[in-house]
mmCIF file of C-alpha atoms in Angstrom:
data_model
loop_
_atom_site.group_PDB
_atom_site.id
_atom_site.type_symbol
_atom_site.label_atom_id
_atom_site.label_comp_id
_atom_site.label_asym_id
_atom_site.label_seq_id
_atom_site.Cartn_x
_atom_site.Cartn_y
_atom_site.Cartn_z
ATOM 1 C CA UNK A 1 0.000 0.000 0.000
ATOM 2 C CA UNK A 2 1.016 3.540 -0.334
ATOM 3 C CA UNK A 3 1.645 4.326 3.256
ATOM 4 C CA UNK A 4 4.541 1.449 2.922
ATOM 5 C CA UNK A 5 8.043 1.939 3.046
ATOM 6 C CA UNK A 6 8.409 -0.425 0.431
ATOM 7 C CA UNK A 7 6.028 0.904 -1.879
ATOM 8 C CA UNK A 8 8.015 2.046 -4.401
ATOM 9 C CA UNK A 9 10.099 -0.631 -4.977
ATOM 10 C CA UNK A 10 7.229 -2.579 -5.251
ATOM 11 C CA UNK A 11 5.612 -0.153 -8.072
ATOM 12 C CA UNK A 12 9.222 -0.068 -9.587
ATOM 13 C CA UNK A 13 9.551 -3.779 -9.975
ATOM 14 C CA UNK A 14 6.357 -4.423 -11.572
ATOM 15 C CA UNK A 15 6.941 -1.625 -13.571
ATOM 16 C CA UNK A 16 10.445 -2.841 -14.754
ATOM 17 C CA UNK A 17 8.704 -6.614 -15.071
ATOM 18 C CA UNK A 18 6.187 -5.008 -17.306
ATOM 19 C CA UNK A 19 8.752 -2.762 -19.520
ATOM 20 C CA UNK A 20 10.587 -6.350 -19.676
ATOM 21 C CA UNK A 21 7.922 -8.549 -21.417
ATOM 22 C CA UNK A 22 7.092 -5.394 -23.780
ATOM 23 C CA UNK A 23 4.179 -4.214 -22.146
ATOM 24 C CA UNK A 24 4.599 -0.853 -22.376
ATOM 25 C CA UNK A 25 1.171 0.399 -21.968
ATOM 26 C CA UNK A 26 -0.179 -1.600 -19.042
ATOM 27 C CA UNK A 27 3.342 0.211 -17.431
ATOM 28 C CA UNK A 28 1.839 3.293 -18.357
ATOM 29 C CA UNK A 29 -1.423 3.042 -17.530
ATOM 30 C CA UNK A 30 -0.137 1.320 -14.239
ATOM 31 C CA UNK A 31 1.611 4.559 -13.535
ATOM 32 C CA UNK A 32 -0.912 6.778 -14.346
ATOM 33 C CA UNK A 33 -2.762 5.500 -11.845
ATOM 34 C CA UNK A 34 -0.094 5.706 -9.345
ATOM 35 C CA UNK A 35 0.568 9.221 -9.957
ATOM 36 C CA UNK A 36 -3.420 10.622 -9.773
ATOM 37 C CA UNK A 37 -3.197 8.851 -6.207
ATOM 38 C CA UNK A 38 0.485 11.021 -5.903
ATOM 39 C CA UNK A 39 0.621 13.584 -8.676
ATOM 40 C CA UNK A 40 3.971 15.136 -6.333
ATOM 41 C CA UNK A 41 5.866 12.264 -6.388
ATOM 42 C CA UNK A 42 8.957 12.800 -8.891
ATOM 43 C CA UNK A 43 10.352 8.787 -8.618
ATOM 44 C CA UNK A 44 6.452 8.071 -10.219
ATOM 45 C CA UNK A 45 7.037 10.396 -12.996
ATOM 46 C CA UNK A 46 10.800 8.752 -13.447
ATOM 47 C CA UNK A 47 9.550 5.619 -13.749
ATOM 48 C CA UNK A 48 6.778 6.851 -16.548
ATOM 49 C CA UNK A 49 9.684 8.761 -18.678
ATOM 50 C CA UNK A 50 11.676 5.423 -18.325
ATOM 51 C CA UNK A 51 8.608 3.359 -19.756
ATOM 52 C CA UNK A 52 8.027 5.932 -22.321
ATOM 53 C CA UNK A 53 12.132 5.765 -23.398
ATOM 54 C CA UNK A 54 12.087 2.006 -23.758
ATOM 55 C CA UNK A 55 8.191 2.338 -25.641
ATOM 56 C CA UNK A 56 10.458 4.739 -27.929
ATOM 57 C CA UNK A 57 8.178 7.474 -27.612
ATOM 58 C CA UNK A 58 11.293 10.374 -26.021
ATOM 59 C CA UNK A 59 9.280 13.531 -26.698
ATOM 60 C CA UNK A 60 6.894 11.904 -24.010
ATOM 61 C CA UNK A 61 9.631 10.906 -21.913
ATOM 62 C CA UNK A 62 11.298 14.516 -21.966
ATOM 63 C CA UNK A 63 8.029 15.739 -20.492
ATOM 64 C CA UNK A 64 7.958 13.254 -17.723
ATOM 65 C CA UNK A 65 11.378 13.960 -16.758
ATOM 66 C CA UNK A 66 10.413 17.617 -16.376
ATOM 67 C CA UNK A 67 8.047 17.465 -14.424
ATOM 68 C CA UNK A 68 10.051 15.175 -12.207
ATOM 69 C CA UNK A 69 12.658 17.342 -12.206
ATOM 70 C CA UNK A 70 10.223 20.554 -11.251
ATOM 71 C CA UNK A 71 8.667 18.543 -8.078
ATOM 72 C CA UNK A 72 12.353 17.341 -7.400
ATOM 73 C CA UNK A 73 13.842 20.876 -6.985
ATOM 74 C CA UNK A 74 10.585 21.537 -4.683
ATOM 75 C CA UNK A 75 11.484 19.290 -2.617
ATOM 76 C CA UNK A 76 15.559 19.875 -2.418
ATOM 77 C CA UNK A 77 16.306 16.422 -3.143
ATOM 78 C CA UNK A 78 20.405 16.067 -3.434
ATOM 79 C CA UNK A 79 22.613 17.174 -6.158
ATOM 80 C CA UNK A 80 23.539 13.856 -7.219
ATOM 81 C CA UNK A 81 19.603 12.649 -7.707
ATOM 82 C CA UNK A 82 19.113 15.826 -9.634
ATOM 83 C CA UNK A 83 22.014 15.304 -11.929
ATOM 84 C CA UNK A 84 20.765 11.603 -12.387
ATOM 85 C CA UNK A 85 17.283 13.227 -13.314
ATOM 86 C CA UNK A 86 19.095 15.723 -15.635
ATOM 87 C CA UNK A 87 21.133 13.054 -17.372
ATOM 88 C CA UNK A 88 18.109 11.111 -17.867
ATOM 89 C CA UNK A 89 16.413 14.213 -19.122
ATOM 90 C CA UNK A 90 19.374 15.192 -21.788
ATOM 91 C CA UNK A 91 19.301 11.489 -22.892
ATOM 92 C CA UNK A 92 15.528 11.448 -24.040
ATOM 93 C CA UNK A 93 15.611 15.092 -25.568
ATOM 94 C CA UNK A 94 18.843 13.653 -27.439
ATOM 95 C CA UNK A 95 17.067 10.536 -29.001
ATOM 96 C CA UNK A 96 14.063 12.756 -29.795
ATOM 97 C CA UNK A 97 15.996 15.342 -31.562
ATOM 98 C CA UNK A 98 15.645 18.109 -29.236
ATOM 99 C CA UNK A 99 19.924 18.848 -29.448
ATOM 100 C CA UNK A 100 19.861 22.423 -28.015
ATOM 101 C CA UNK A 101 17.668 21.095 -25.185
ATOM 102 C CA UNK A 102 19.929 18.541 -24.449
ATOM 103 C CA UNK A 103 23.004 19.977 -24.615
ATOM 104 C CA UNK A 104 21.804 22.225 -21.998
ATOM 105 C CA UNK A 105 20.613 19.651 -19.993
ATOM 106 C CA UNK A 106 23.616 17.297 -19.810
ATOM 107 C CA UNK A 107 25.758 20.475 -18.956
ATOM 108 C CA UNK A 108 23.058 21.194 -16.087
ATOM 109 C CA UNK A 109 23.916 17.419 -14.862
ATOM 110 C CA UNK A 110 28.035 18.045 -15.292
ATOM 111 C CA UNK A 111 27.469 21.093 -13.363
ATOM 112 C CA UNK A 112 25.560 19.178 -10.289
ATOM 113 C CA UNK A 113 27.687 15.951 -10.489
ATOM 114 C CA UNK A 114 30.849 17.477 -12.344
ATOM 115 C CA UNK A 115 32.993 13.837 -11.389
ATOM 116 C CA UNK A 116 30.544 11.569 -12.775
ATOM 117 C CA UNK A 117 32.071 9.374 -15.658
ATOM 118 C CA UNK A 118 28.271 8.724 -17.177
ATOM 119 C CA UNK A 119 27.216 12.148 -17.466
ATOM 120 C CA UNK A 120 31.301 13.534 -19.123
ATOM 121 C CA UNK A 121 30.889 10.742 -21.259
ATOM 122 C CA UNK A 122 27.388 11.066 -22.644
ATOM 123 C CA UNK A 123 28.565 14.757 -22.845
ATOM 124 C CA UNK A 124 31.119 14.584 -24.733
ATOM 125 C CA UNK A 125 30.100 11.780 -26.891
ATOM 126 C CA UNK A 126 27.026 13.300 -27.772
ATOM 127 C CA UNK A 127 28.965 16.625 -29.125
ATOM 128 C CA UNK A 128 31.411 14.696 -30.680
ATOM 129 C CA UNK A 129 28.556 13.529 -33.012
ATOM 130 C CA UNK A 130 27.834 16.258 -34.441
ATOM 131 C CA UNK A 131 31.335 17.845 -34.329
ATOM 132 C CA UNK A 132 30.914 20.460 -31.833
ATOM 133 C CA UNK A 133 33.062 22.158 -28.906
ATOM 134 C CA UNK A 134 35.424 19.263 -30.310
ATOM 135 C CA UNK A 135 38.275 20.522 -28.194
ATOM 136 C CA UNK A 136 35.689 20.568 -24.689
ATOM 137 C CA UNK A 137 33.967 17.248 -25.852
ATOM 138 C CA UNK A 138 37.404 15.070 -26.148
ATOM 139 C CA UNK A 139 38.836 16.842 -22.331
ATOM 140 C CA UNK A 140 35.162 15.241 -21.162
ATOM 141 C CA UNK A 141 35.406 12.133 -22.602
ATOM 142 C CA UNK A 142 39.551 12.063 -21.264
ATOM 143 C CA UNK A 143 38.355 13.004 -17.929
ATOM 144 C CA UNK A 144 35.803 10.048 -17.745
ATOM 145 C CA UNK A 145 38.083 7.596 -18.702
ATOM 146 C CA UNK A 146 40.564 8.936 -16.022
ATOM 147 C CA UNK A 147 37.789 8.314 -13.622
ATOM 148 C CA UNK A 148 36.366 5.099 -15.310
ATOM 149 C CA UNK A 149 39.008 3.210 -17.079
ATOM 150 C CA UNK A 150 37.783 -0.024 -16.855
ATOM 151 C CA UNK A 151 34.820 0.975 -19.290
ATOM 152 C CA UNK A 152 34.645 -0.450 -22.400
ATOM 153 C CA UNK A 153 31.936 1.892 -23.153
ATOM 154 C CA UNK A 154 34.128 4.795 -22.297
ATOM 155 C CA UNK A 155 37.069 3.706 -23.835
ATOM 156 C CA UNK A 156 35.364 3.453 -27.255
ATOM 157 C CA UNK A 157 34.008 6.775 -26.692
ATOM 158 C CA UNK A 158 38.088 8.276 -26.182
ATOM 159 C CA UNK A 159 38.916 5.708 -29.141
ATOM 160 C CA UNK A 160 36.075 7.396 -31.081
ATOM 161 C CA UNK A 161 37.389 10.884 -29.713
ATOM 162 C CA UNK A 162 40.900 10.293 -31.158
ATOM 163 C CA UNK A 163 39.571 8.937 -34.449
ATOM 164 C CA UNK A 164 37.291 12.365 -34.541
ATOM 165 C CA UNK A 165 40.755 14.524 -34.460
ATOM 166 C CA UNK A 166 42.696 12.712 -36.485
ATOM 167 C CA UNK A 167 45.049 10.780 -34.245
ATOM 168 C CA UNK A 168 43.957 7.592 -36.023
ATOM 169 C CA UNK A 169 47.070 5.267 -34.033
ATOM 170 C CA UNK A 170 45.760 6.523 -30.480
ATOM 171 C CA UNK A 171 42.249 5.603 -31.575
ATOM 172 C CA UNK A 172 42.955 2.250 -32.237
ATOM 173 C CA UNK A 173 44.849 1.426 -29.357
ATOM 174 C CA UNK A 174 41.842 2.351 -27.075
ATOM 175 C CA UNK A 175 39.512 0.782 -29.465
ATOM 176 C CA UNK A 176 41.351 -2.540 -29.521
ATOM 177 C CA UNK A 177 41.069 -2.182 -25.561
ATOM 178 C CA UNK A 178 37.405 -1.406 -25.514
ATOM 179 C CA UNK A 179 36.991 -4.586 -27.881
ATOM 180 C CA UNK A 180 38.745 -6.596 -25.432
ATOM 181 C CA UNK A 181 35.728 -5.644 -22.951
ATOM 182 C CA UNK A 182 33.095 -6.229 -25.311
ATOM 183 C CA UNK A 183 33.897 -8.042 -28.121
ATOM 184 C CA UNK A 184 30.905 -8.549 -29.585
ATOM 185 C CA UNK A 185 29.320 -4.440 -29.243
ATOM 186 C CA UNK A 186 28.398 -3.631 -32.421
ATOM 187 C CA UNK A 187 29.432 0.140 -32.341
ATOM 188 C CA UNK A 188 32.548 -0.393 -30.747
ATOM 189 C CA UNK A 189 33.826 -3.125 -33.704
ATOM 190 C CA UNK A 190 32.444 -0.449 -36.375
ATOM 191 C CA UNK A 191 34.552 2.244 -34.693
ATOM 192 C CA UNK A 192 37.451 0.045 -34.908
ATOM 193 C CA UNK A 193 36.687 -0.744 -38.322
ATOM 194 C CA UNK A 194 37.110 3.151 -39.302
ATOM 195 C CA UNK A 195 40.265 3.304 -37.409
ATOM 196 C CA UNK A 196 41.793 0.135 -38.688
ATOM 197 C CA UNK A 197 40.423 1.580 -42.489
ATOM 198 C CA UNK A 198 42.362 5.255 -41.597
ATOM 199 C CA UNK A 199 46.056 3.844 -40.871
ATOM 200 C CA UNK A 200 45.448 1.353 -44.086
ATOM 201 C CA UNK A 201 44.819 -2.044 -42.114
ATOM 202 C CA UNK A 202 42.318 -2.678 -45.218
ATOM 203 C CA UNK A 203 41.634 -6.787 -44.158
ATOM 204 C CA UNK A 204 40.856 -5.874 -40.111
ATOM 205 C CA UNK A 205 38.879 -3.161 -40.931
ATOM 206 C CA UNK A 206 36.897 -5.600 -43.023
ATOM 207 C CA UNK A 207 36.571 -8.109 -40.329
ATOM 208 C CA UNK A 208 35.887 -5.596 -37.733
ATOM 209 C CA UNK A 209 32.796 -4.222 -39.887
ATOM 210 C CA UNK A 210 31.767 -8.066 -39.984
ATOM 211 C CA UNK A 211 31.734 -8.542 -36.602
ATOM 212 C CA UNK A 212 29.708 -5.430 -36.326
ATOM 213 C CA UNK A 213 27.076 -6.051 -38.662
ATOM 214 C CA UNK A 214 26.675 -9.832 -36.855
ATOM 215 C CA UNK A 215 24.952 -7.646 -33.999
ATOM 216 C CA UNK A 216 23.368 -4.729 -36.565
ATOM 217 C CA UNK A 217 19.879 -3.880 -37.277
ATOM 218 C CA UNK A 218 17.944 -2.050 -39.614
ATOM 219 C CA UNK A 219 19.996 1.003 -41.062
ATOM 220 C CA UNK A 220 22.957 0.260 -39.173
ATOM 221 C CA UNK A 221 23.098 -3.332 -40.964
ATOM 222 C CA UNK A 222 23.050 -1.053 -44.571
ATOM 223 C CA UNK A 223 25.854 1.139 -43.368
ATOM 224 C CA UNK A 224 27.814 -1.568 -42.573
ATOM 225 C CA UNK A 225 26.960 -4.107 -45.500
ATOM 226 C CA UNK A 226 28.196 -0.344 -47.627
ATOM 227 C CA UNK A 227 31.381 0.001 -45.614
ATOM 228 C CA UNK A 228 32.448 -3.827 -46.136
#
């Protein structure tokens, strides 16, 4: 019931069992429900962005994480749960297109949680993109994998970073190393493909882009099948 202590982890795991099996509207309407009985509860409205994100409706999932957000601040919950909230908000508005938005948002996240590897990375990555504040987005990325070196995520991103400027060796030194973590990630083998193409290793780059497309779908699959 409501008035329990463990009520929300008992909304969050049927929500996440729900989300799980593909039933993204029962989540929904599940937490709809939840949140006419609470309307001021932000972890509610979390949980519906989350279910709208992994429905693939983000324009809907932006404007859950606002109004999270909003009753969050109202409340003066702690830097590092509003930085989460921010991250998650930057992420959706990212996916849906809304760049400006996000940008602002991740930086809003990096200003409340400026040592968290997650939020540098995402930050940097997602600038590096679209080949802006190049010089800010690789001393983000560097900084996270100072922090979080043990990443593979991470260290494809500073891979990716170094094959972005032009320092094709350095990027596939880290790329080999984020491979080693997770060998079969289909964006890390396709940025070592690139790399291995750019310093003329013609026959790895070939089997890197192989290995990529093995985990590929839709127009990443075409991109790939083009590259090889």
């Amino acid at each position: 019931p409501p008035a329990s202590p463990y009520y929300l982890v008992g909304i969050s795991s049927r929500i996440a069992s729900l989300v799980a099996a593909g039933d993204f509207d029962q989540a929904i309407v599940g937490l709809d429900a939840a949140i006419e009985n609470d309307p001021d509860a932000p972890e509610l409205h979390i949980l519906k962005g989350q279910s709208l994100q992994a429905k693939g409706d983000n324009a809907a999932a932006a404007g859950s994480f606002q109004t999270a957000i909003a009753l969050a601040e109202k409340l003066g919950r702690s830097d590092a749960l509003m930085a989460n909230y921010w991250l998650a908000l930057g992420g959706v508005q990212e996916q849906a297109g809304m760049w400006p938005e996000a940008l602002q948002s991740l930086q809003k996240a990096n200003q409340l949680l400026p040592n968290s590897p997650s939020i540098l990375n995402y930050l940097g990555y997602s600038q590096l993109e679209r080949r802006e504040n190049q010089a800010a987005a690789v001393a983000a990325i560097k900084q996270a994998h100072d922090l979080r070196s043990s990443s593979p995520a991470i260290t494809d991103s500073l891979g990716w970073a170094y094959f972005i400027i032009g320092d094709h060796d350095k990027a596939v030194t880290y790329l080999e190393s984020a491979r080693e973590g997770q060998p079969e990630d289909p964006t890390i083998n396709e940025h070592l493909g690139d790399a291995y193409w750019a310093v003329g290793r013609r026959y790895e780059a070939r089997y890197a882009w192989k290995s990529a497309k093995l985990f590929a779908e839709g127009e990443d699959m075409q991109r790939l099948a083009s590259k090889i």
